[in-house]
mmCIF file of C-alpha atoms in Angstrom:
data_model
loop_
_atom_site.group_PDB
_atom_site.id
_atom_site.type_symbol
_atom_site.label_atom_id
_atom_site.label_comp_id
_atom_site.label_asym_id
_atom_site.label_seq_id
_atom_site.Cartn_x
_atom_site.Cartn_y
_atom_site.Cartn_z
ATOM 1 C CA MET N 11 -5.049 17.935 21.777
ATOM 2 C CA ASP N 12 -1.319 17.822 21.166
ATOM 3 C CA ALA N 13 0.382 17.607 17.760
ATOM 4 C CA ILE N 14 0.829 13.822 17.864
ATOM 5 C CA ALA N 15 -2.844 13.299 18.695
ATOM 6 C CA ALA N 16 -3.818 15.703 15.902
ATOM 7 C CA ILE N 17 -1.744 13.726 13.389
ATOM 8 C CA LYS N 18 -3.312 10.447 14.590
ATOM 9 C CA ASN N 19 -6.751 12.020 14.183
ATOM 10 C CA SER N 20 -5.989 13.243 10.643
ATOM 11 C CA LEU N 21 -4.723 9.795 9.639
ATOM 12 C CA ALA N 22 -7.796 8.120 11.158
ATOM 13 C CA THR N 23 -10.149 10.515 9.367
ATOM 14 C CA ALA N 24 -8.450 9.958 6.011
ATOM 15 C CA GLU N 25 -8.551 6.204 6.553
ATOM 16 C CA MET N 26 -12.256 6.303 7.413
ATOM 17 C CA VAL N 27 -13.074 8.276 4.249
ATOM 18 C CA GLY N 28 -10.763 6.314 1.960
ATOM 19 C CA MET N 29 -11.825 2.894 3.150
ATOM 20 C CA ALA N 30 -15.518 3.874 2.988
ATOM 21 C CA TYR N 31 -15.088 4.817 -0.666
ATOM 22 C CA LEU N 32 -13.063 1.708 -1.548
ATOM 23 C CA ASP N 33 -14.885 -0.873 0.588
ATOM 24 C CA ASP N 34 -17.491 -2.004 -1.922
ATOM 25 C CA LEU N 35 -15.521 -1.467 -5.127
ATOM 26 C CA GLY N 36 -14.316 -4.571 -6.933
ATOM 27 C CA ASN N 37 -11.231 -5.141 -9.038
ATOM 28 C CA ASP N 38 -13.008 -4.140 -12.273
ATOM 29 C CA GLU N 39 -14.202 -0.883 -10.724
ATOM 30 C CA LEU N 40 -10.707 -0.144 -9.430
ATOM 31 C CA MET N 41 -9.515 -0.213 -13.042
ATOM 32 C CA MET N 42 -11.942 2.553 -13.971
ATOM 33 C CA ARG N 43 -10.827 6.123 -14.589
ATOM 34 C CA PRO N 44 -12.996 8.948 -13.237
ATOM 35 C CA HIS N 45 -12.048 10.888 -16.392
ATOM 36 C CA PRO N 46 -10.033 9.860 -19.459
ATOM 37 C CA GLU N 47 -7.141 12.029 -18.285
ATOM 38 C CA CYS N 48 -7.172 10.681 -14.692
ATOM 39 C CA ASN N 49 -5.389 7.601 -13.444
ATOM 40 C CA HIS N 50 -7.469 4.539 -12.711
ATOM 41 C CA LEU N 51 -8.274 3.898 -9.064
ATOM 42 C CA ASN N 52 -6.036 0.849 -8.799
ATOM 43 C CA TRP N 53 -3.037 2.930 -9.863
ATOM 44 C CA GLN N 54 -4.028 5.746 -7.511
ATOM 45 C CA VAL N 55 -4.252 3.435 -4.495
ATOM 46 C CA GLY N 56 -0.982 1.718 -5.349
ATOM 47 C CA HIS N 57 0.645 5.112 -5.828
ATOM 48 C CA LEU N 58 -0.596 6.221 -2.389
ATOM 49 C CA ILE N 59 0.831 3.100 -0.757
ATOM 50 C CA ALA N 60 4.207 3.397 -2.517
ATOM 51 C CA ALA N 61 4.382 7.119 -1.779
ATOM 52 C CA GLU N 62 3.658 6.534 1.911
ATOM 53 C CA ASN N 63 6.499 4.043 2.098
ATOM 54 C CA GLN N 64 8.866 6.398 0.262
ATOM 55 C CA MET N 65 7.957 9.476 2.324
ATOM 56 C CA MET N 66 8.070 7.726 5.682
ATOM 57 C CA SER N 67 11.401 6.114 4.779
ATOM 58 C CA GLN N 68 12.801 9.651 4.557
ATOM 59 C CA ILE N 69 12.259 10.122 8.289
ATOM 60 C CA ALA N 70 12.595 6.577 9.672
ATOM 61 C CA ASP N 71 14.520 3.421 8.862
ATOM 62 C CA SER N 72 11.765 1.216 10.223
ATOM 63 C CA MET N 73 9.179 1.179 7.426
ATOM 64 C CA PRO N 74 8.183 -2.314 6.313
ATOM 65 C CA PRO N 75 9.244 -3.153 2.765
ATOM 66 C CA LEU N 76 6.734 -3.031 -0.046
ATOM 67 C CA PRO N 77 5.918 -6.317 -1.769
ATOM 68 C CA ASP N 78 8.475 -7.260 -4.423
ATOM 69 C CA GLY N 79 8.013 -5.137 -7.553
ATOM 70 C CA PHE N 80 5.202 -3.079 -6.017
ATOM 71 C CA ALA N 81 6.784 0.363 -6.467
ATOM 72 C CA ASP N 82 7.580 -0.419 -10.111
ATOM 73 C CA LYS N 83 3.933 -1.302 -10.796
ATOM 74 C CA TYR N 84 2.881 2.130 -9.557
ATOM 75 C CA ASP N 85 5.433 4.527 -10.966
ATOM 76 C CA LYS N 86 4.543 7.344 -13.376
ATOM 77 C CA GLU N 87 5.356 5.216 -16.407
ATOM 78 C CA THR N 88 2.607 2.705 -15.588
ATOM 79 C CA ALA N 89 -0.196 5.211 -15.005
ATOM 80 C CA ALA N 90 -1.513 4.936 -18.576
ATOM 81 C CA ASN N 91 -1.599 1.123 -18.506
ATOM 82 C CA ASN N 92 -5.122 -0.353 -18.493
ATOM 83 C CA ASP N 93 -4.074 -3.997 -18.183
ATOM 84 C CA ALA N 94 -5.312 -5.160 -14.773
ATOM 85 C CA SER N 95 -2.800 -8.023 -14.746
ATOM 86 C CA ALA N 96 0.008 -5.461 -14.527
ATOM 87 C CA PHE N 97 -1.199 -4.287 -11.107
ATOM 88 C CA ALA N 98 -2.016 -5.716 -7.696
ATOM 89 C CA ASN N 99 -5.567 -6.860 -7.088
ATOM 90 C CA LYS N 100 -7.709 -5.264 -4.390
ATOM 91 C CA GLU N 101 -6.816 -7.837 -1.742
ATOM 92 C CA GLU N 102 -3.104 -7.274 -2.364
ATOM 93 C CA LEU N 103 -3.563 -3.499 -2.363
ATOM 94 C CA MET N 104 -5.408 -3.517 0.954
ATOM 95 C CA ALA N 105 -2.834 -5.827 2.544
ATOM 96 C CA ALA N 106 -0.014 -3.530 1.393
ATOM 97 C CA TYR N 107 -1.935 -0.489 2.624
ATOM 98 C CA LYS N 108 -2.461 -2.044 6.064
ATOM 99 C CA THR N 109 1.213 -2.951 6.380
ATOM 100 C CA GLN N 110 2.409 0.499 5.340
ATOM 101 C CA ARG N 111 -0.094 2.356 7.518
ATOM 102 C CA GLU N 112 0.956 0.222 10.506
ATOM 103 C CA GLY N 113 4.521 1.252 9.716
ATOM 104 C CA THR N 114 3.521 4.911 9.594
ATOM 105 C CA MET N 115 1.724 4.616 12.914
ATOM 106 C CA ALA N 116 4.814 2.966 14.418
ATOM 107 C CA VAL N 117 6.952 5.855 13.170
ATOM 108 C CA LEU N 118 4.525 8.318 14.725
ATOM 109 C CA ALA N 119 4.464 6.383 17.997
ATOM 110 C CA GLN N 120 8.244 6.816 18.273
ATOM 111 C CA MET N 121 8.150 10.572 17.622
ATOM 112 C CA THR N 122 8.369 13.271 20.233
ATOM 113 C CA ALA N 123 6.750 16.657 19.811
ATOM 114 C CA GLU N 124 10.208 18.157 19.297
ATOM 115 C CA GLU N 125 11.047 15.664 16.538
ATOM 116 C CA LEU N 126 7.924 16.693 14.628
ATOM 117 C CA ASP N 127 9.590 20.086 14.050
ATOM 118 C CA GLN N 128 12.768 18.609 12.539
ATOM 119 C CA GLU N 129 13.302 19.629 8.923
ATOM 120 C CA THR N 130 12.905 17.107 6.101
ATOM 121 C CA GLY N 131 14.228 19.061 3.123
ATOM 122 C CA VAL N 132 10.974 18.281 1.321
ATOM 123 C CA ASP N 133 9.339 21.390 -0.183
ATOM 124 C CA PHE N 134 5.723 20.283 0.277
ATOM 125 C CA ALA N 135 6.312 18.934 3.793
ATOM 126 C CA PRO N 136 9.210 20.799 5.381
ATOM 127 C CA THR N 137 9.042 19.090 8.794
ATOM 128 C CA LYS N 138 8.633 15.517 9.986
ATOM 129 C CA GLY N 139 5.254 16.477 11.391
ATOM 130 C CA ALA N 140 4.170 17.903 8.052
ATOM 131 C CA LEU N 141 5.336 14.751 6.262
ATOM 132 C CA LEU N 142 3.304 12.621 8.659
ATOM 133 C CA MET N 143 0.257 14.882 8.146
ATOM 134 C CA MET N 144 0.720 14.531 4.396
ATOM 135 C CA GLN N 145 -0.107 10.828 4.596
ATOM 136 C CA GLY N 146 -3.736 11.565 5.439
ATOM 137 C CA ALA N 147 -3.978 14.610 3.184
ATOM 138 C CA HIS N 148 -2.597 12.698 0.198
ATOM 139 C CA TRP N 149 -5.274 10.025 0.525
ATOM 140 C CA LEU N 150 -8.003 12.646 0.803
ATOM 141 C CA MET N 151 -6.672 14.417 -2.293
ATOM 142 C CA HIS N 152 -7.374 11.258 -4.298
ATOM 143 C CA CYS N 153 -10.659 10.330 -2.607
ATOM 144 C CA GLY N 154 -12.588 12.966 -4.546
ATOM 145 C CA GLN N 155 -11.799 11.135 -7.785
ATOM 146 C CA TRP N 156 -13.065 7.879 -6.324
ATOM 147 C CA VAL N 157 -16.471 9.445 -5.730
ATOM 148 C CA ALA N 158 -16.805 9.997 -9.493
ATOM 149 C CA VAL N 159 -16.294 6.268 -10.120
ATOM 150 C CA ARG N 160 -18.764 5.476 -7.352
ATOM 151 C CA ARG N 161 -21.377 7.655 -9.080
ATOM 152 C CA MET N 162 -20.624 6.140 -12.503
ATOM 153 C CA THR N 163 -21.192 2.639 -11.106
ATOM 154 C CA GLY N 164 -24.320 3.479 -9.093
ATOM 155 C CA LYS N 165 -22.699 2.859 -5.693
ATOM 156 C CA PRO N 166 -24.464 4.394 -2.705
ATOM 157 C CA VAL N 167 -23.350 7.604 -1.057
ATOM 158 C CA LYS N 168 -21.059 6.696 1.838
ATOM 159 C CA ILE N 169 -20.256 10.026 3.429
#
């Protein structure tokens, strides 16, 4: 397996886990917090989508735009907000996710193995390859919190 295939595999694995955990959660459940000091799931998912757009835009000019106002809904200042009307609903979140992930996959499809080693200037992802890998890792970092909400709501074990 080459580096590009490994990145594709990591993105596919993260998508499988993330979508399995989100699939049967409704809008009310997405507004739940796994702990009082954690962000609600809606904010977490929106944050992941906005972050993917922002990170991928650092290495490519071809990322699709986020919906109008989307990034502002999911910045650090809104994390404490519990008003569902201030955020996208699940359908809007999943549509934005699909668009951004397609953009990420298009960026990856244009990369060569040599380009993956180019520096980004980002401490936590110093190369383009590392920044691409971060997209899957970032989702998985949040998925553990979603399991807590799944348990609180009596949802079945998915993975």
